[in-house]
CSV table of C-alpha atoms in Angstrom, one decimal:
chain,number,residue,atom,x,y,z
A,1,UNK,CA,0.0,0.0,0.0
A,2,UNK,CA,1.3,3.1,-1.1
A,3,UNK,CA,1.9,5.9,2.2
A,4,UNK,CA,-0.5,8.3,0.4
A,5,UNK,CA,-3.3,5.5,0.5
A,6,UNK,CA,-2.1,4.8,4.1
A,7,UNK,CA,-2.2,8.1,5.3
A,8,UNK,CA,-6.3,8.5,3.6
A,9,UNK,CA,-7.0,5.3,5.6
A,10,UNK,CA,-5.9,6.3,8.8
A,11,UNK,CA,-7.7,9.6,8.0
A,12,UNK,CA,-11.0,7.9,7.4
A,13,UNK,CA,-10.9,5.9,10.0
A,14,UNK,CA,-10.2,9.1,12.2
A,15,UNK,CA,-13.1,11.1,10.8
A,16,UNK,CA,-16.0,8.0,11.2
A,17,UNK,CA,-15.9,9.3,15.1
A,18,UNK,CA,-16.8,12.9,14.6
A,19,UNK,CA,-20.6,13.7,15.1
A,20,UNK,CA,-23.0,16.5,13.9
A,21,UNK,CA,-22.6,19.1,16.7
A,22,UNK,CA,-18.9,18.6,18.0
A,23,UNK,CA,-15.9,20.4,18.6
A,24,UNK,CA,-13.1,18.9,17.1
A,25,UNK,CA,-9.3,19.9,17.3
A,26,UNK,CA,-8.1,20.4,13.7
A,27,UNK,CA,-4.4,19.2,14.0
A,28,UNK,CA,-1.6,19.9,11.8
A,29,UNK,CA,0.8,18.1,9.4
A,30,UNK,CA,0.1,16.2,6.2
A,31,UNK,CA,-2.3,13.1,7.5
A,32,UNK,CA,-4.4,15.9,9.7
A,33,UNK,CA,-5.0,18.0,6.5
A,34,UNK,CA,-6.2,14.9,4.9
A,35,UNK,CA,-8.7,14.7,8.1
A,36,UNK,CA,-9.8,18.5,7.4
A,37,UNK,CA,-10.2,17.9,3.8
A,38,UNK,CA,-12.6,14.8,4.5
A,39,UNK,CA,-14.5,17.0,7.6
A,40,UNK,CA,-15.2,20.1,5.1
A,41,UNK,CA,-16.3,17.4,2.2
A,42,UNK,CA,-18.3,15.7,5.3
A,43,UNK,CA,-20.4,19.3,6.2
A,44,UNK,CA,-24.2,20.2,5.3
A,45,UNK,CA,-27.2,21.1,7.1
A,46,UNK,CA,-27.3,17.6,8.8
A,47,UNK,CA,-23.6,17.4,9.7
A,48,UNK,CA,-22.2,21.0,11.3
A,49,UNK,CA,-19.3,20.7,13.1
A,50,UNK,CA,-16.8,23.7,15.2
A,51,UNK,CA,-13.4,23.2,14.8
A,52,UNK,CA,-10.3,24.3,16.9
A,53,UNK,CA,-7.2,24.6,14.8
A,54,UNK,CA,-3.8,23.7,16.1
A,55,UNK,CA,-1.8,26.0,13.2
A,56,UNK,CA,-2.3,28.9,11.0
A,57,UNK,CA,-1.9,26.7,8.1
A,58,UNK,CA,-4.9,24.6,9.7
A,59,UNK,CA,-6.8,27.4,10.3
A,60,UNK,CA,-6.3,28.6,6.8
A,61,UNK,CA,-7.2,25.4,5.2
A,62,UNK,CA,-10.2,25.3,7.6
A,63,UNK,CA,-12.0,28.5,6.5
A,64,UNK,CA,-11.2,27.4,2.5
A,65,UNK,CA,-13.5,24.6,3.2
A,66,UNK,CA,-16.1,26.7,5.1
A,67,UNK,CA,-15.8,25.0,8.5
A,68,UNK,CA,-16.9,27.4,11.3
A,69,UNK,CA,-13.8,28.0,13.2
A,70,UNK,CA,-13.8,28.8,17.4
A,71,UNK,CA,-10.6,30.3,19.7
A,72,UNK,CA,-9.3,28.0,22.5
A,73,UNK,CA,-10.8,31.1,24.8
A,74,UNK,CA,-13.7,30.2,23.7
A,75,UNK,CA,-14.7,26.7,24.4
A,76,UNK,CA,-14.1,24.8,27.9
A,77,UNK,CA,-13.9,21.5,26.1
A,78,UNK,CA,-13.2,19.4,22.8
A,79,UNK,CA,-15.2,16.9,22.0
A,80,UNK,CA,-12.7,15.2,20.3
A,81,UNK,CA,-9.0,16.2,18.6
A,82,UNK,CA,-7.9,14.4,15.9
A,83,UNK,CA,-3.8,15.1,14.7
A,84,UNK,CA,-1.0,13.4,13.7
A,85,UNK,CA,2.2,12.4,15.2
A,86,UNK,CA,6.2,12.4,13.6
A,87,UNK,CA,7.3,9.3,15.3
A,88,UNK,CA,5.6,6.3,17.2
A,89,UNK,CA,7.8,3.5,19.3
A,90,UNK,CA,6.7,-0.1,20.0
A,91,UNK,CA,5.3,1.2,23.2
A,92,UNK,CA,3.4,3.7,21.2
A,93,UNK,CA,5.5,6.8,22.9
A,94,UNK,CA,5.1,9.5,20.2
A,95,UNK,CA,6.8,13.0,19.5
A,96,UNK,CA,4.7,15.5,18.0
A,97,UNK,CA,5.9,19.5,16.9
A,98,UNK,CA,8.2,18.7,14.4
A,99,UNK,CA,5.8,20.7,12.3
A,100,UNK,CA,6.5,23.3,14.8
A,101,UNK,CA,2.6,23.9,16.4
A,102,UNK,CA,3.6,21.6,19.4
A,103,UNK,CA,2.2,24.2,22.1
A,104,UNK,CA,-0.8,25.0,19.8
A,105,UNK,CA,-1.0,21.0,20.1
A,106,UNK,CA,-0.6,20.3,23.4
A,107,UNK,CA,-3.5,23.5,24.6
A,108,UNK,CA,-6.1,21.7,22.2
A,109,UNK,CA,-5.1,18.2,23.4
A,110,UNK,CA,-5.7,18.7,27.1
A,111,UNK,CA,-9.0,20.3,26.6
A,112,UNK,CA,-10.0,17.3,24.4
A,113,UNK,CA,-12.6,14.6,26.0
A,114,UNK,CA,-10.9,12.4,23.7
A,115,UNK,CA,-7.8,12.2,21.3
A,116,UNK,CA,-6.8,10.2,18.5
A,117,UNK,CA,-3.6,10.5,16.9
A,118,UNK,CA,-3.4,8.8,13.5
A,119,UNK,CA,0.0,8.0,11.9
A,120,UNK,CA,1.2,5.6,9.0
A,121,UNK,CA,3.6,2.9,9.1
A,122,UNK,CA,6.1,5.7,7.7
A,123,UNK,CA,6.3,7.2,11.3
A,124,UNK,CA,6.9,4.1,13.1
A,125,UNK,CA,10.6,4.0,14.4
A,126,UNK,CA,12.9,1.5,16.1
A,127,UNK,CA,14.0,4.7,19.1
A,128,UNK,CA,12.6,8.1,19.4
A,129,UNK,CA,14.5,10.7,17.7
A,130,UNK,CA,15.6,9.1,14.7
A,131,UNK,CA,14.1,11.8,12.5
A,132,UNK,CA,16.0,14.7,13.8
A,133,UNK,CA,16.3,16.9,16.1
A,134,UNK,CA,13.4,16.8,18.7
A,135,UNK,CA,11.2,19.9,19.1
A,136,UNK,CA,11.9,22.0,21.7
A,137,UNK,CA,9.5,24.7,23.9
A,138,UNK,CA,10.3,27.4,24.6
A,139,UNK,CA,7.9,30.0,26.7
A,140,UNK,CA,8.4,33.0,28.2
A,141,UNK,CA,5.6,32.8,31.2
A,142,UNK,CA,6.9,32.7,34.1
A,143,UNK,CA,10.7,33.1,33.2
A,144,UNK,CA,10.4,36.4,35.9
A,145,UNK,CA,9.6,33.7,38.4
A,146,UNK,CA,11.9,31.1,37.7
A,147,UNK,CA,14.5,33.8,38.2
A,148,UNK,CA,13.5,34.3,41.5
A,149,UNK,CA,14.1,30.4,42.6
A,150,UNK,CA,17.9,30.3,41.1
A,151,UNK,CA,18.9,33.7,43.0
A,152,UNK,CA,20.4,32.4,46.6
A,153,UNK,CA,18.2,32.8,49.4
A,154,UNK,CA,19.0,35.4,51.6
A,155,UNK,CA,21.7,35.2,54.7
A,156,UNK,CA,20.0,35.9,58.1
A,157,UNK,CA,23.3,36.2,60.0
């Protein structure tokens, strides 16, 4: 089977659990777009969905295909978030952001009842970080306070 064919499959499979009425985390990298392509094929007045993009590029692709699109502010939970990952183990560990929306990712993942992470056999590996370098976070909130814990306590003598 060809990894194009693969990556449809999985896709499919992904989108037979979305539901007229739910909010679904729209993630990002090549197998999710397929998933956003099949959900804006899937809408009409009986199937209507919200979706919570995890990228720009999602987003973008989103609104092409008329999907209505809601902010992470505005919603306390996702029904379901479907995205992909760039590398599975045997023990189905995973890395995801290599497509660099890893803390877009993560925010729609927690708020997601459930999560399903569809891959191909072309992101299976032997040991994690095969692929490259591994994404990395960085975030300035709370930076002011971490300061504060390296700086030595203060002497009272």
């Amino acid at each position: 089977m060809s990894q194009d064919r693969a990556k449809r499959n999985a896709a499919e499979e992904a989108v037979r659990f979305v539901k007229d009425g739910m909010v679904v985390g729209l993630g990002t990298g090549s197998t999710a777009e397929i998933v956003v392509d099949l959900l804006g094929k899937k809408l009409s007045k009986d199937f209507k969905i919200k979706g919570m993009p995890t990228s720009i590029k999602t987003k973008q692709q989103a609104e092409k295909l008329g999907i209505e699109l809601i902010d992470i502010d505005d919603q306390d939970i996702i029904d379901l978030a479907i995205d992909g990952a760039d590398e599975v183990d045997a023990n189905l560990n995973l890395i995801k952001g290599l497509g660099k929306a890893l803390l877009r990712e993560k925010v729609v993942a927690t708020h997601a009842h459930n999560f399903i992470i569809i891959v191909d056999v072309s992101k299976l590996v032997s040991r994690l970080g095969t692929r490259g370098p591994l994404p990395l976070e960085l975030n300035p909130f709370g930076a002011g306070a971490l300061q504060i814990l390296r700086t030595p306590p203060l002497s009272t003598t």
